[in-house]
Amino acid sequence: METTEKTIDALLEENRVFEPSDEFASQANATPEIYDEAEDFEGFWARMAEELHWYRMWDKVVEYDPPAVIRWFIGGRLNASYNCVDRHVAGPKRNKAAIIWEGELGEERVLTYWDLYREVGKFANVLKGLGVKKGDRVAIYMPMIPELPIALLACARIGAPHSVVFGGFSAEALRERINDAEAKVIITADGGYRRGGVVQLKKAVDEALQMTPTVTDVVVVKRVGDDVEGMVCHMQEGRDHWWHELGVDAKTKCEPEEMDAEDMLYILYTSGSTGKPKGIVHTTGGYLVGTYTTFKYIFDNKDDDVFWCTADIGWVTGHSYVVYGPLANGATVVMYEGSPDFPDRGRWWGTIEKYGVTVLYTAPTAIRSFMKWGTEWPAKYDLSSLRLLGSVGEPINPEAWMWYHKYIGNENCPVADTWWQTETGMILITPLPGAVATKPGSATRPFPTVDADVFDENGDSVPVGAGGNLVVKKAWPSMTRTLYKDPERFKAVYWSKYPGVYLAGDGAKRDEDGYFWLLGRIDDVINISGHRMSTMEVESALVDHQAVAESAVIGIPHEIKGEAIAAFVILKDGFDGTMQMEKELKSHVRQKIGAIAQPEMIIFIAELPKTRSGKIMRRLLRDVAAGRALGDTTTLADPNVVAELKKKYENEE
Ligand code: WT7
């Protein structure tokens, strides 16, 4: 807890308060009264749900006795793709831009709601033609191109849960997720552009598909083509199909499947504290109502807004705030394929100027990179279209908050630091711009109706200023219902510490105004650039290498990424901890999981600090890594190990 304590001490010295401007407040979707309206818990959500389209209204708003019973809008029937597309096509938004896409090479594509309607309908029919039926799982492994949201919505249209795997994951990680979900079809692309180079996705799919018995067909978008040197896209007869060829004869009209509110909308894998990723399950009604509502109020959505969430759709942020939340609101979203520094470090700011982006939602890790690159980049562009800024993924340090506010927001955009998780589906702790004063570094207040608290080990609410476990005591509509095929783990991870109360896995404190200050994970999860990675996953990847006997992985502070991975490794006899070995192990992890999991540093050691019962004392490793005075070492089996370790680590640095 040392880092945590230090962090909070620093944070509590942070006493700047930014009141909403009258100008913003007077036009905001959320007024302070929304918190009073939320006292009628069921009424609040029923009113929100009524703004969507239902084939059949619900009989009951919510039934909650977790983990076994989590149900919203019971008896209601709806379709998510209908709500994101058809609903708008039927009215004045028919010709409004739904998606403004920009490729890394500078290409532009604008899809109106009508275009989206046609594309989604066609691709839904394509999937049906491949034999995909309601309930079948479809895996998606794609770059950030318009076909990606089209694929999601087409799946939703026919009631086939999608399982999106981030394009940065390796073939092995993809295979594991395909097999766990028992996906029938994979949708991918030949490749995608990243920092001027090509990421060969289809090649990874081919590798993954060597042991995936449930997969019958692969649909491939031609994003790159064969003009690029080194590009390989082998199409296997009978199994692989080009997206554009399948689409030729497909009809536009595809009746949406009438889904039960509790039918599964998607699975999204995320890391937990074991080596096996968790398949987070989201269902249709509650998820859509939750993302619709939070988008409308937190991002203050207006008809003429241009909203840009920079997250990849491979993560939950992209699911909820590139696709479902904005499109359910009939908003215009910007989607950008590539990296922020291509062709130069002004790319994002140029993109904002070009499309007149009004609301920007991004991550602290990106903000810290921009800080490092210097204010001259944003200064070159006209960012005056911006009126609201959001942050997500990890605690935002007050310096980064202030920089964002000043250099991007020109000191007149509210900054919303939004706390949530893959599991929560929607933002849970956040300021409502125009209604809530902000403090740099604090996610401020729970969203209306959200009953968040901070508990001590006994399940008592901690006093003001004290740290504890962040929990949520009441239901919210878009919460995960279970872990795919693993209800026992669902129960154990989230519900066993405090029965009936959701354990988020984050540490938090509250100040005298009831504002929440997030303190990072309390489990063995590392947050790298806002993405979750489990220490166990990386450890298993390391011991999978023939030279490795044992390993222990921890998070270490990193200037840009927030946290980075440090791996302590014991080699088997006959292997040496050379630079070459370090390189090999890093690349092994990249190959097993993906680039985000690659350790920043590897420290070869002879022994790990363990308790007498054999448990690795990660706390000590963290202390060593942070150069802190060592805590209690009396439970160590061999106290000499730590001194040895410290010497070794200091040499590495
Ligand atoms: C974990 C969830 C859903 C957002 C993308 C990441 C951390 C997220 C914040 C924030 C402090 C944050 C937490 C959380 N986190 N947003 N605003 N302030 N911490 O989704 O991969 O499911 O990770 O990200 O530790 O538990 P995820």
mmCIF file of N, CA and C and ligand atoms in Angstrom, residues 270-271 315-317 361 364 391-396 417-424 429 443 504-506 518-521 527 530-532, ligand 1:
data_model
loop_
_atom_site.group_PDB
_atom_site.id
_atom_site.type_symbol
_atom_site.label_atom_id
_atom_site.label_comp_id
_atom_site.label_asym_id
_atom_site.label_seq_id
_atom_site.Cartn_x
_atom_site.Cartn_y
_atom_site.Cartn_z
ATOM 1 N N THR A 270 -11.177 -9.820 -20.559
ATOM 2 C CA THR A 270 -10.304 -8.882 -19.859
ATOM 3 C C THR A 270 -9.469 -9.669 -18.863
ATOM 4 N N SER A 271 -8.362 -9.079 -18.440
ATOM 5 C CA SER A 271 -7.465 -9.808 -17.549
ATOM 6 C C SER A 271 -7.939 -9.759 -16.106
ATOM 7 N N TRP A 315 -11.375 -2.557 -27.011
ATOM 8 C CA TRP A 315 -11.525 -2.426 -25.559
ATOM 9 C C TRP A 315 -12.943 -1.993 -25.242
ATOM 10 N N VAL A 316 -13.323 -2.090 -23.983
ATOM 11 C CA VAL A 316 -14.709 -1.767 -23.629
ATOM 12 C C VAL A 316 -15.032 -0.296 -23.902
ATOM 13 N N THR A 317 -14.047 0.571 -23.741
ATOM 14 C CA THR A 317 -14.294 1.992 -23.987
ATOM 15 C C THR A 317 -14.815 2.206 -25.409
ATOM 16 N N TYR A 361 -12.631 12.352 -25.919
ATOM 17 C CA TYR A 361 -12.567 11.404 -24.808
ATOM 18 C C TYR A 361 -11.310 10.566 -25.000
ATOM 19 N N PRO A 364 -5.251 9.143 -19.949
ATOM 20 C CA PRO A 364 -4.117 9.847 -19.353
ATOM 21 C C PRO A 364 -2.780 9.500 -19.997
ATOM 22 N N SER A 391 -11.632 11.828 -19.783
ATOM 23 C CA SER A 391 -10.458 11.004 -19.533
ATOM 24 C C SER A 391 -10.910 9.665 -18.970
ATOM 25 N N VAL A 392 -10.196 8.605 -19.311
ATOM 26 C CA VAL A 392 -10.551 7.277 -18.824
ATOM 27 C C VAL A 392 -9.372 6.325 -18.881
ATOM 28 N N GLY A 393 -9.389 5.321 -18.030
ATOM 29 C CA GLY A 393 -8.440 4.217 -18.152
ATOM 30 C C GLY A 393 -7.567 4.023 -16.940
ATOM 31 N N GLU A 394 -7.273 5.097 -16.252
ATOM 32 C CA GLU A 394 -6.400 5.020 -15.081
ATOM 33 C C GLU A 394 -6.544 6.348 -14.337
ATOM 34 N N PRO A 395 -6.038 6.393 -13.127
ATOM 35 C CA PRO A 395 -6.114 7.675 -12.421
ATOM 36 C C PRO A 395 -5.362 8.734 -13.228
ATOM 37 N N ILE A 396 -5.946 9.901 -13.392
ATOM 38 C CA ILE A 396 -5.248 10.967 -14.112
ATOM 39 C C ILE A 396 -4.554 11.846 -13.077
ATOM 40 N N ASP A 417 -13.232 13.272 -15.638
ATOM 41 C CA ASP A 417 -12.446 12.069 -15.368
ATOM 42 C C ASP A 417 -13.445 10.979 -15.030
ATOM 43 N N THR A 418 -13.540 9.974 -15.891
ATOM 44 C CA THR A 418 -14.603 8.974 -15.771
ATOM 45 C C THR A 418 -14.045 7.642 -15.308
ATOM 46 N N TRP A 419 -14.517 7.156 -14.179
ATOM 47 C CA TRP A 419 -14.074 5.848 -13.689
ATOM 48 C C TRP A 419 -15.090 4.783 -14.046
ATOM 49 N N TRP A 420 -14.621 3.698 -14.607
ATOM 50 C CA TRP A 420 -15.457 2.514 -14.853
ATOM 51 C C TRP A 420 -14.582 1.357 -15.254
ATOM 52 N N GLN A 421 -15.194 0.255 -15.672
ATOM 53 C CA GLN A 421 -14.453 -0.975 -15.982
ATOM 54 C C GLN A 421 -15.168 -1.762 -17.075
ATOM 55 N N THR A 422 -14.461 -2.723 -17.645
ATOM 56 C CA THR A 422 -15.096 -3.629 -18.611
ATOM 57 C C THR A 422 -16.352 -4.229 -17.984
ATOM 58 N N GLU A 423 -16.250 -4.585 -16.717
ATOM 59 C CA GLU A 423 -17.363 -5.212 -16.018
ATOM 60 C C GLU A 423 -18.559 -4.281 -15.840
ATOM 61 N N THR A 424 -18.289 -2.997 -15.659
ATOM 62 C CA THR A 424 -19.402 -2.096 -15.347
ATOM 63 C C THR A 424 -20.142 -1.651 -16.611
ATOM 64 N N ILE A 429 -18.422 6.531 -12.066
ATOM 65 C CA ILE A 429 -18.058 7.688 -11.244
ATOM 66 C C ILE A 429 -17.517 8.770 -12.167
ATOM 67 N N ALA A 443 -12.353 11.656 -9.810
ATOM 68 C CA ALA A 443 -13.462 11.303 -10.715
ATOM 69 C C ALA A 443 -14.782 11.861 -10.158
ATOM 70 N N ALA A 504 -14.979 -3.809 -6.808
ATOM 71 C CA ALA A 504 -14.427 -3.352 -8.084
ATOM 72 C C ALA A 504 -12.986 -3.799 -8.308
ATOM 73 N N GLY A 505 -12.226 -3.973 -7.226
ATOM 74 C CA GLY A 505 -10.812 -4.314 -7.394
ATOM 75 C C GLY A 505 -9.913 -3.085 -7.387
ATOM 76 N N ASP A 506 -10.495 -1.919 -7.104
ATOM 77 C CA ASP A 506 -9.717 -0.681 -7.019
ATOM 78 C C ASP A 506 -9.716 -0.151 -5.584
ATOM 79 N N LEU A 518 -9.522 7.814 -6.983
ATOM 80 C CA LEU A 518 -9.162 6.431 -7.273
ATOM 81 C C LEU A 518 -7.674 6.209 -7.047
ATOM 82 N N LEU A 519 -7.330 5.064 -6.462
ATOM 83 C CA LEU A 519 -5.943 4.838 -6.047
ATOM 84 C C LEU A 519 -5.267 3.678 -6.745
ATOM 85 N N GLY A 520 -5.878 3.138 -7.795
ATOM 86 C CA GLY A 520 -5.231 2.025 -8.501
ATOM 87 C C GLY A 520 -5.730 0.676 -8.026
ATOM 88 N N ARG A 521 -5.274 -0.369 -8.673
ATOM 89 C CA ARG A 521 -5.768 -1.723 -8.417
ATOM 90 C C ARG A 521 -5.264 -2.239 -7.069
ATOM 91 N N ASN A 527 -1.879 -1.881 -14.727
ATOM 92 C CA ASN A 527 -2.569 -1.014 -15.677
ATOM 93 C C ASN A 527 -1.531 -0.349 -16.584
ATOM 94 N N GLY A 530 -3.547 2.306 -19.508
ATOM 95 C CA GLY A 530 -4.998 2.191 -19.388
ATOM 96 C C GLY A 530 -5.536 0.824 -19.760
ATOM 97 N N HIS A 531 -4.640 -0.134 -20.011
ATOM 98 C CA HIS A 531 -5.117 -1.474 -20.337
ATOM 99 C C HIS A 531 -4.685 -2.451 -19.279
ATOM 100 N N ARG A 532 -5.576 -3.358 -18.991
ATOM 101 C CA ARG A 532 -5.340 -4.272 -17.902
ATOM 102 C C ARG A 532 -4.524 -5.472 -18.314
HETATM 103 C C1 WT7 B 1 -9.665 -0.434 -14.517
HETATM 104 C C2 WT7 B 1 -10.629 -0.996 -15.527
HETATM 105 C C3 WT7 B 1 -13.409 1.160 -18.710
HETATM 106 C C4 WT7 B 1 -12.297 2.031 -18.919
HETATM 107 C C5 WT7 B 1 -11.138 1.410 -19.633
HETATM 108 C C6 WT7 B 1 -10.374 0.420 -18.808
HETATM 109 C C7 WT7 B 1 -8.815 1.671 -14.028
HETATM 110 C C8 WT7 B 1 -10.345 3.130 -15.397
HETATM 111 C C9 WT7 B 1 -10.193 5.029 -14.347
HETATM 112 C C10 WT7 B 1 -10.227 6.361 -13.830
HETATM 113 C C11 WT7 B 1 -8.825 5.658 -12.102
HETATM 114 C C12 WT7 B 1 -9.414 4.082 -13.675
HETATM 115 C C13 WT7 B 1 -9.318 1.036 -12.765
HETATM 116 C C14 WT7 B 1 -10.330 0.024 -13.257
HETATM 117 N N1 WT7 B 1 -9.523 2.913 -14.346
HETATM 118 N N2 WT7 B 1 -10.753 4.414 -15.409
HETATM 119 N N3 WT7 B 1 -10.932 7.336 -14.428
HETATM 120 N N4 WT7 B 1 -9.533 6.621 -12.704
HETATM 121 N N5 WT7 B 1 -8.730 4.397 -12.539
HETATM 122 O O1 WT7 B 1 -11.186 -0.685 -18.582
HETATM 123 O O2 WT7 B 1 -9.536 -2.565 -18.779
HETATM 124 O O3 WT7 B 1 -11.729 -2.874 -17.590
HETATM 125 O O4 WT7 B 1 -9.887 -1.500 -16.598
HETATM 126 O O5 WT7 B 1 -9.025 0.708 -15.060
HETATM 127 O O6 WT7 B 1 -8.273 0.395 -12.121
HETATM 128 O O7 WT7 B 1 -10.558 -1.033 -12.366
HETATM 129 P P1 WT7 B 1 -10.603 -1.988 -17.910
#
